[in-house]
Short mmCIF file of C-alpha atoms in Angstrom, two decimals:
data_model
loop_
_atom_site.label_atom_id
_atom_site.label_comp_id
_atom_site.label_asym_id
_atom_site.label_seq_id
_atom_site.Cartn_x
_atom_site.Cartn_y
_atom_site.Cartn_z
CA UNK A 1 105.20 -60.63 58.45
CA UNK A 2 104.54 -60.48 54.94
CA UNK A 3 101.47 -57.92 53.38
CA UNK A 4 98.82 -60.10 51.28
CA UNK A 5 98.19 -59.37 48.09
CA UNK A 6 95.02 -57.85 48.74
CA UNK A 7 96.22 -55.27 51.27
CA UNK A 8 99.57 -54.68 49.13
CA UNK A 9 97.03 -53.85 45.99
CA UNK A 10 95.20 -51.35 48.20
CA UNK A 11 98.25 -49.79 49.25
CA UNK A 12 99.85 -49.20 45.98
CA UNK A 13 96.30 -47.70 44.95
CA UNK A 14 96.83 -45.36 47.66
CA UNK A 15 100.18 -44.54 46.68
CA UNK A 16 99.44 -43.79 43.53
CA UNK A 17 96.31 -41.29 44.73
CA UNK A 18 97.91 -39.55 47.42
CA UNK A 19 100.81 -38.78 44.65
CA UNK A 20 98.37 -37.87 41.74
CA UNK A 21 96.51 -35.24 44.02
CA UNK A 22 99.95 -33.73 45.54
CA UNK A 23 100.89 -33.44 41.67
CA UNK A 24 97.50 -31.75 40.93
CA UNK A 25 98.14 -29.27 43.67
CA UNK A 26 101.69 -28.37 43.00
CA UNK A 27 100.94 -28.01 39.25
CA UNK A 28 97.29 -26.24 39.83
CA UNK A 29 97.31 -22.32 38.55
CA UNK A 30 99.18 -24.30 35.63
CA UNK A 31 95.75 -26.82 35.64
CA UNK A 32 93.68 -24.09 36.13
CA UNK A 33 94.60 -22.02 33.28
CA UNK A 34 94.51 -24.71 30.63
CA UNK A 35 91.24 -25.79 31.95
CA UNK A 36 90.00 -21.73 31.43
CA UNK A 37 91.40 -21.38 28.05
CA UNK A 38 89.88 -24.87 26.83
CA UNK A 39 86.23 -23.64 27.56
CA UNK A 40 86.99 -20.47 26.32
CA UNK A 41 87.69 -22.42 23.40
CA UNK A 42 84.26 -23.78 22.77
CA UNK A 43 80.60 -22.21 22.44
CA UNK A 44 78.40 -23.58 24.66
CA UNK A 45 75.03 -24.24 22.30
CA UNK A 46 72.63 -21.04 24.08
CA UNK A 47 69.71 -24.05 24.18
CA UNK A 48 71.94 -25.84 26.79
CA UNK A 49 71.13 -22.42 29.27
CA UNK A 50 68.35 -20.87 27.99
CA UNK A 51 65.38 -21.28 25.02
CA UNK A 52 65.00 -18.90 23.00
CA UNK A 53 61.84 -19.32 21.90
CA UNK A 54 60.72 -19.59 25.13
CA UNK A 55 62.66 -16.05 25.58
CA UNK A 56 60.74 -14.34 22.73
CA UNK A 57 57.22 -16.48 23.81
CA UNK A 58 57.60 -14.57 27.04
CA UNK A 59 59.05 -10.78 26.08
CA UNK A 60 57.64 -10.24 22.81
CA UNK A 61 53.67 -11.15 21.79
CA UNK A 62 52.76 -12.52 18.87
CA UNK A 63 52.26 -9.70 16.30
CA UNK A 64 49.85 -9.94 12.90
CA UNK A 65 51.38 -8.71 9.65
CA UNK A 66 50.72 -5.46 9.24
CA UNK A 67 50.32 -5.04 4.80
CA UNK A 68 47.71 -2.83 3.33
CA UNK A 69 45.72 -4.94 0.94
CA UNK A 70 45.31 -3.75 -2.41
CA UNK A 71 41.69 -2.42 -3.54
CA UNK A 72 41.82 -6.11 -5.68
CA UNK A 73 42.10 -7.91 -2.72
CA UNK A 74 38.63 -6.59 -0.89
CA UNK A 75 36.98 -6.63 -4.54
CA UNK A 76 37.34 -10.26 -4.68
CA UNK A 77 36.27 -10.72 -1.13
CA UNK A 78 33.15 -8.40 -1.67
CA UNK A 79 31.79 -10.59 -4.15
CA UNK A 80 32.06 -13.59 -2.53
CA UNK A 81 30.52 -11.68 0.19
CA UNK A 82 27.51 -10.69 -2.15
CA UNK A 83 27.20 -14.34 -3.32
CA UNK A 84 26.62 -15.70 0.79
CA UNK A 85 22.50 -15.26 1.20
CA UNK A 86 23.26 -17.92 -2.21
CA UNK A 87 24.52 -20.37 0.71
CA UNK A 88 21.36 -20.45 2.40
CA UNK A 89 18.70 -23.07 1.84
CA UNK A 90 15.71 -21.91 4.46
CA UNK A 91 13.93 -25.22 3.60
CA UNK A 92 16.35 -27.57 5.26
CA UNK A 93 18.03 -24.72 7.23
CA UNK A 94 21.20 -25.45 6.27
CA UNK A 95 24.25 -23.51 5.02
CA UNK A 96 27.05 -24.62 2.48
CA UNK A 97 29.96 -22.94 4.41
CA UNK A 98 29.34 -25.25 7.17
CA UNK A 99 30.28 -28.83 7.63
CA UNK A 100 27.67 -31.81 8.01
CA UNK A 101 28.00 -31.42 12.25
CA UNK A 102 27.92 -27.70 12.21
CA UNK A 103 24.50 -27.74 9.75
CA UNK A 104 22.77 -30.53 12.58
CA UNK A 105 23.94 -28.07 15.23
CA UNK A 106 22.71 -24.62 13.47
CA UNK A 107 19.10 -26.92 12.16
CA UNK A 108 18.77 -28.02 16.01
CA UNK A 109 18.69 -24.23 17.47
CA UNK A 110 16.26 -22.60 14.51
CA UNK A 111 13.87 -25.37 14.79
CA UNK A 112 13.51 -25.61 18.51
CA UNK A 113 10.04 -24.00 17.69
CA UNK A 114 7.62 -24.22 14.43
CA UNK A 115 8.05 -21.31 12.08
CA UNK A 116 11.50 -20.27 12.31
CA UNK A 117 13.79 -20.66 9.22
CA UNK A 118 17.33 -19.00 8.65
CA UNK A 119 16.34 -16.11 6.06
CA UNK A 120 19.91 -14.56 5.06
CA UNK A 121 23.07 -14.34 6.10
CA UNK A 122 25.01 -10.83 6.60
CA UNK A 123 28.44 -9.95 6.63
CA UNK A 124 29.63 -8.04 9.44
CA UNK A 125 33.26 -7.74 9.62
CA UNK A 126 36.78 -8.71 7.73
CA UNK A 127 40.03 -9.01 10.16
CA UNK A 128 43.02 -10.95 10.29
CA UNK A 129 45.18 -12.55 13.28
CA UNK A 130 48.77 -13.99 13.50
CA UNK A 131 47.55 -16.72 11.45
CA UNK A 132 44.56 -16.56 8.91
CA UNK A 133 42.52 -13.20 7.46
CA UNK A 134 38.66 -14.21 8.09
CA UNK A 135 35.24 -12.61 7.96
CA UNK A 136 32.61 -12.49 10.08
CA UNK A 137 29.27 -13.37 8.98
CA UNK A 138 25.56 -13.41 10.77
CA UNK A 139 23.17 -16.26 9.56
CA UNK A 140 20.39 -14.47 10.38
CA UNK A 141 16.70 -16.24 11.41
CA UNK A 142 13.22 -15.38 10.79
CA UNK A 143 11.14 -15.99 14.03
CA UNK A 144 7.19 -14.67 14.90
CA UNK A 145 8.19 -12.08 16.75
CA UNK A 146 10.11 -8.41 15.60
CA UNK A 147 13.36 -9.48 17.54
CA UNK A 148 15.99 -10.92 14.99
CA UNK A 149 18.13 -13.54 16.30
CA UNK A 150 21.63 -13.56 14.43
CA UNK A 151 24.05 -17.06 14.65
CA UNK A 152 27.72 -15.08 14.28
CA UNK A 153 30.44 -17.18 12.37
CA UNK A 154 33.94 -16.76 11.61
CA UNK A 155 35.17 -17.68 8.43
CA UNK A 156 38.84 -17.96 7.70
CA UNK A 157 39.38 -16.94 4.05
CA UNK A 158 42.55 -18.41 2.18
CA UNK A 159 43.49 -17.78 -1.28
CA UNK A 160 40.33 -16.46 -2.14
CA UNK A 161 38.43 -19.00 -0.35
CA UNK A 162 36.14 -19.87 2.73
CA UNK A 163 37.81 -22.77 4.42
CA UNK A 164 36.65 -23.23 7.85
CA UNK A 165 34.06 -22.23 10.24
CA UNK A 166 33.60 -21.22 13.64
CA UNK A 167 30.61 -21.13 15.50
CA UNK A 168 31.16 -17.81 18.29
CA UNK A 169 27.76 -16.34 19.37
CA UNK A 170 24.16 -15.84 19.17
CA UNK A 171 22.72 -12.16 19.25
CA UNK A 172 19.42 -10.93 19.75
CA UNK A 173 18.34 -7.42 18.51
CA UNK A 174 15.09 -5.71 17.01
CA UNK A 175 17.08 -4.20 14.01
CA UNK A 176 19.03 -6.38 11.41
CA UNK A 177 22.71 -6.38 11.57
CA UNK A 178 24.28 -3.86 9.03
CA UNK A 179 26.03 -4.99 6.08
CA UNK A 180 29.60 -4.28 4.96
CA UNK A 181 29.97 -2.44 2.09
CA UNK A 182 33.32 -0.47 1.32
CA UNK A 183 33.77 -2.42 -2.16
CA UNK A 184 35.52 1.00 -3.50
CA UNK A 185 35.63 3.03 -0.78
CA UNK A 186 37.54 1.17 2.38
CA UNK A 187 39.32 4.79 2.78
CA UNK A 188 42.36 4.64 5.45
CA UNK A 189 42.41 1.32 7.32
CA UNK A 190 44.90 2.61 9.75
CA UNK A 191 47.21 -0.56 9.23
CA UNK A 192 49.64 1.37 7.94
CA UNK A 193 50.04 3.79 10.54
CA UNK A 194 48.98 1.48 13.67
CA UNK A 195 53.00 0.59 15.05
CA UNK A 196 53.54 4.17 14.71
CA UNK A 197 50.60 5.57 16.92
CA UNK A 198 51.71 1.98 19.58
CA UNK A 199 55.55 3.90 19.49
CA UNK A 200 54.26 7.04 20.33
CA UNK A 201 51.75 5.89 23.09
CA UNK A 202 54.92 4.45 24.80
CA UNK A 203 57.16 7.47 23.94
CA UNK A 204 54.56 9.86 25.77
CA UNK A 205 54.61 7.48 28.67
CA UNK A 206 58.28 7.15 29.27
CA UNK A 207 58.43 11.10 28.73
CA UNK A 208 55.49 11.63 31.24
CA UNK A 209 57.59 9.74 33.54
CA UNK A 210 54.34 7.67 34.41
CA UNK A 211 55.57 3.90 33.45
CA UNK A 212 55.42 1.29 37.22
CA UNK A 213 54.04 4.45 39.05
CA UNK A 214 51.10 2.92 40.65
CA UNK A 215 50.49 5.83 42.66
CA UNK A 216 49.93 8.52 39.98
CA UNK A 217 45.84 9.36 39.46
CA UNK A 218 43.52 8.41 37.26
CA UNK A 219 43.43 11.94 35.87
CA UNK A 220 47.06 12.36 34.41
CA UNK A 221 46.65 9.09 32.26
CA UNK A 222 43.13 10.68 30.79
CA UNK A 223 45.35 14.23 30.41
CA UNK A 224 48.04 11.98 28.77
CA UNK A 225 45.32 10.23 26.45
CA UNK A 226 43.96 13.36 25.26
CA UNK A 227 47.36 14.90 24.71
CA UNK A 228 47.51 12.16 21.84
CA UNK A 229 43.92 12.59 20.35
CA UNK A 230 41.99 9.57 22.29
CA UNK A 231 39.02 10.19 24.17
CA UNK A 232 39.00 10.99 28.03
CA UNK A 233 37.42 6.98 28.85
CA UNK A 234 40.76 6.20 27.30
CA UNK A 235 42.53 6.92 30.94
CA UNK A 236 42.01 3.65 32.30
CA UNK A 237 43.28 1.30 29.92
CA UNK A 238 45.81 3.86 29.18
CA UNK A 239 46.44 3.23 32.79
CA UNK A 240 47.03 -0.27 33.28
CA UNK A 241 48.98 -0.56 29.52
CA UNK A 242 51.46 1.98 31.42
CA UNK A 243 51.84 0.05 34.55
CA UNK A 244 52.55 -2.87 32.97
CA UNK A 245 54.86 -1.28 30.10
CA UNK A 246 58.64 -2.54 30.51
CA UNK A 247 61.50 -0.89 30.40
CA UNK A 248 62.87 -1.74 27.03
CA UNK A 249 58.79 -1.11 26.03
CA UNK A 250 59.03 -3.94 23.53
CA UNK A 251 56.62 -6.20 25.66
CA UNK A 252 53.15 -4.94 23.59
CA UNK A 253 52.42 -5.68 19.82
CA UNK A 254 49.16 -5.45 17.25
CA UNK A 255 47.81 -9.40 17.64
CA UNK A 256 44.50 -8.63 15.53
CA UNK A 257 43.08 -6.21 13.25
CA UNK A 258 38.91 -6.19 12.43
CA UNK A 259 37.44 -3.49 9.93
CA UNK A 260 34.02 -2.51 10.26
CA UNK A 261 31.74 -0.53 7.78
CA UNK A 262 29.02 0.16 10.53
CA UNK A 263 30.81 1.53 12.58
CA UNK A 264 33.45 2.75 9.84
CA UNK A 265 36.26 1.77 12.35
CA UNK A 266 39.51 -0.43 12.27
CA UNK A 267 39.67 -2.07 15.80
CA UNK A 268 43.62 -2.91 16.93
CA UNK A 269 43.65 -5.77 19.51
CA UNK A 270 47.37 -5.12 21.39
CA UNK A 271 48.32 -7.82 23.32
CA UNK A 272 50.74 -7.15 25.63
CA UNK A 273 52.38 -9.61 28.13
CA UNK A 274 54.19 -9.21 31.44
CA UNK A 275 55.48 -11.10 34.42
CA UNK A 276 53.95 -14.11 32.73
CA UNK A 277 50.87 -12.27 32.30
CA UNK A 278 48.93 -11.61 28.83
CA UNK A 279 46.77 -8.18 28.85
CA UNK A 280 44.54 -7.27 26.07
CA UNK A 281 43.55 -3.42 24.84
CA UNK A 282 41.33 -2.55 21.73
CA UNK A 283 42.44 0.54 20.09
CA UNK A 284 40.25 2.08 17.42
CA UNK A 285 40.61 3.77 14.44
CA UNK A 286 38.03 6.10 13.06
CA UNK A 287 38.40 6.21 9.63
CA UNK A 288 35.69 8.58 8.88
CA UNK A 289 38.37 11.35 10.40
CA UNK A 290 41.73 9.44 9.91
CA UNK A 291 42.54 9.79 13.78
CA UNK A 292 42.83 6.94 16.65
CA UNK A 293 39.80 7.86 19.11
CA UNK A 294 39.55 5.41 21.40
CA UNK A 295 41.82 2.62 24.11
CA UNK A 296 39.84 -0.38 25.67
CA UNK A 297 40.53 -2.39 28.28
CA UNK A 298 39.84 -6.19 26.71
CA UNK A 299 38.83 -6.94 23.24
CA UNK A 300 35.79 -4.87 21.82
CA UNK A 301 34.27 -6.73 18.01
CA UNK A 302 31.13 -6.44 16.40
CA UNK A 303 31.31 -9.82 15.93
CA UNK A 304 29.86 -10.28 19.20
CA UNK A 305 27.41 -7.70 19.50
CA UNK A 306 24.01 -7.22 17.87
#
């Protein structure tokens, strides 16, 4: 009885399989070894197993740049900051740094009641983040009564210039907000010497051994605080910045900078991220005595305060 074509095809198919694989298995560590020393052969693009961006998003925070101005550059900004109660036109309460939506929105909360008018407007800090340096201004408004109500702004200033503002608060307080004034006398910012003070914060917490020990007390991390010239309400950030410190201690950076003339202080925002997980810390510099004083849990400004 004679095979059909159809069956005969599969068969030979077969044939040729079964033979291949026997082939394969007699000639494998041969295979094998080829097969090794061709990938060896080739880089596998590092994208393909891991981003790195996303690798440096999650280990290392985003830092600001960390240049002392020269004396020129606050100068400049000074007297534009001298020039700002110019801006002001308490007739149709309006201010030129602000666009045409921002003006409505400012005119809507002074004239919620007769006889209020915006009066002046008061600088209260310069900073600078990972992206822009801005100031910090208060548009300040006359009411009837002795309490002063402030409208805080942040300004982003680019090649000498105000180019966009943000609304962030309203204050209320019964003094005026203090001016900044350090035109020729800005002293020690602290910029310069901020990465060093961060590298020895985590030196003298590897060395106290006190790093993912969430058992140790309160008290040693306010010792340890001292022992480096902060203040003794220093403990608890100092605390949880230790805890969360990781091994290679490269997890924390300077995000922020703000320099303040009342108080004379430089305030640090450290960022610091773990297990997915973004902290913040404030760490002061007094530069009345040239020394870091003070750790914060979260972010302490005076743009936000009266």
């Amino acid at each position: 009885m004679k095979l059909s074509r159809k069956p005969r095809g599969c068969l030979i198919t077969l044939i040729i399989i079964v033979f291949v694989l026997l082939t394969c298995y007699v000639n494998r560590q041969p295979i094998l070894t080829a097969t090794a020393n061709w990938l060896t052969a080739r880089t596998l693009p590092f994208d393909l197993l891991v981003n790195p961006k996303t690798v440096k998003h999650n280990i290392q925070p985003p830092t600001v740049t960390l240049k002392e101005q020269p004396t020129t550059h606050y100068q400049t900004l000074m007297n534009q900051l001298n020039n700002l109660n110019e801006t002001v036109n308490p007739k149709t309460n309006r201010l030129t740094f602000l666009n045409a939506q921002q003006n409505r929105q400012l005119a809507h909360r002074v004239e919620k009641k007769p006889h209020r008018y915006l009066y002046s407007v008061t600088p209260i800090l310069i900073g600078r983040d990972q992206h822009d340096p801005y100031v910090v201004v208060s548009a300040n408004r006359y009411d009837d009564t002795r309490q002063i109500v402030s409208y805080r702004y942040r300004l982003i200033y680019r090649h000498h210039q105000f180019t966009k503002a943000t609304y962030l608060t309203q204050t209320k307080n019964n003094k005026p907000p203090k001016f900044i004034g350090f035109t020729k006398h800005l002293g020690n910012s602290g910029i310069s010497t901020v990465s060093g003070y961060l590298e020895r914060m985590n030196l003298s917490i590897a060395s106290a051994g006190l790093n993912n020990q969430e058992a140790s007390p309160l008290a040693k991390y306010q010792q340890l605080a001292q022992n480096i010239g902060l203040d003794s309400a220093s403990g608890a950030a100092f605390k949880q910045y230790a805890l969360n410190l990781m091994g290679d201690q490269k997890n924390s950076a300077v995000s922020a900078y703000e320099i303040t003339d009342v108080p004379r202080e430089t305030n640090f925002i450290i960022t610091q991220i773990n297990r997915q997980k973004k902290l913040t810390y404030t760490l002061t510099f007094d530069r009345n005595t040239n020394h870091f004083i003070r750790f914060r849990n979260g972010i302490h400004s005076q743009a936000t305060t009266a």
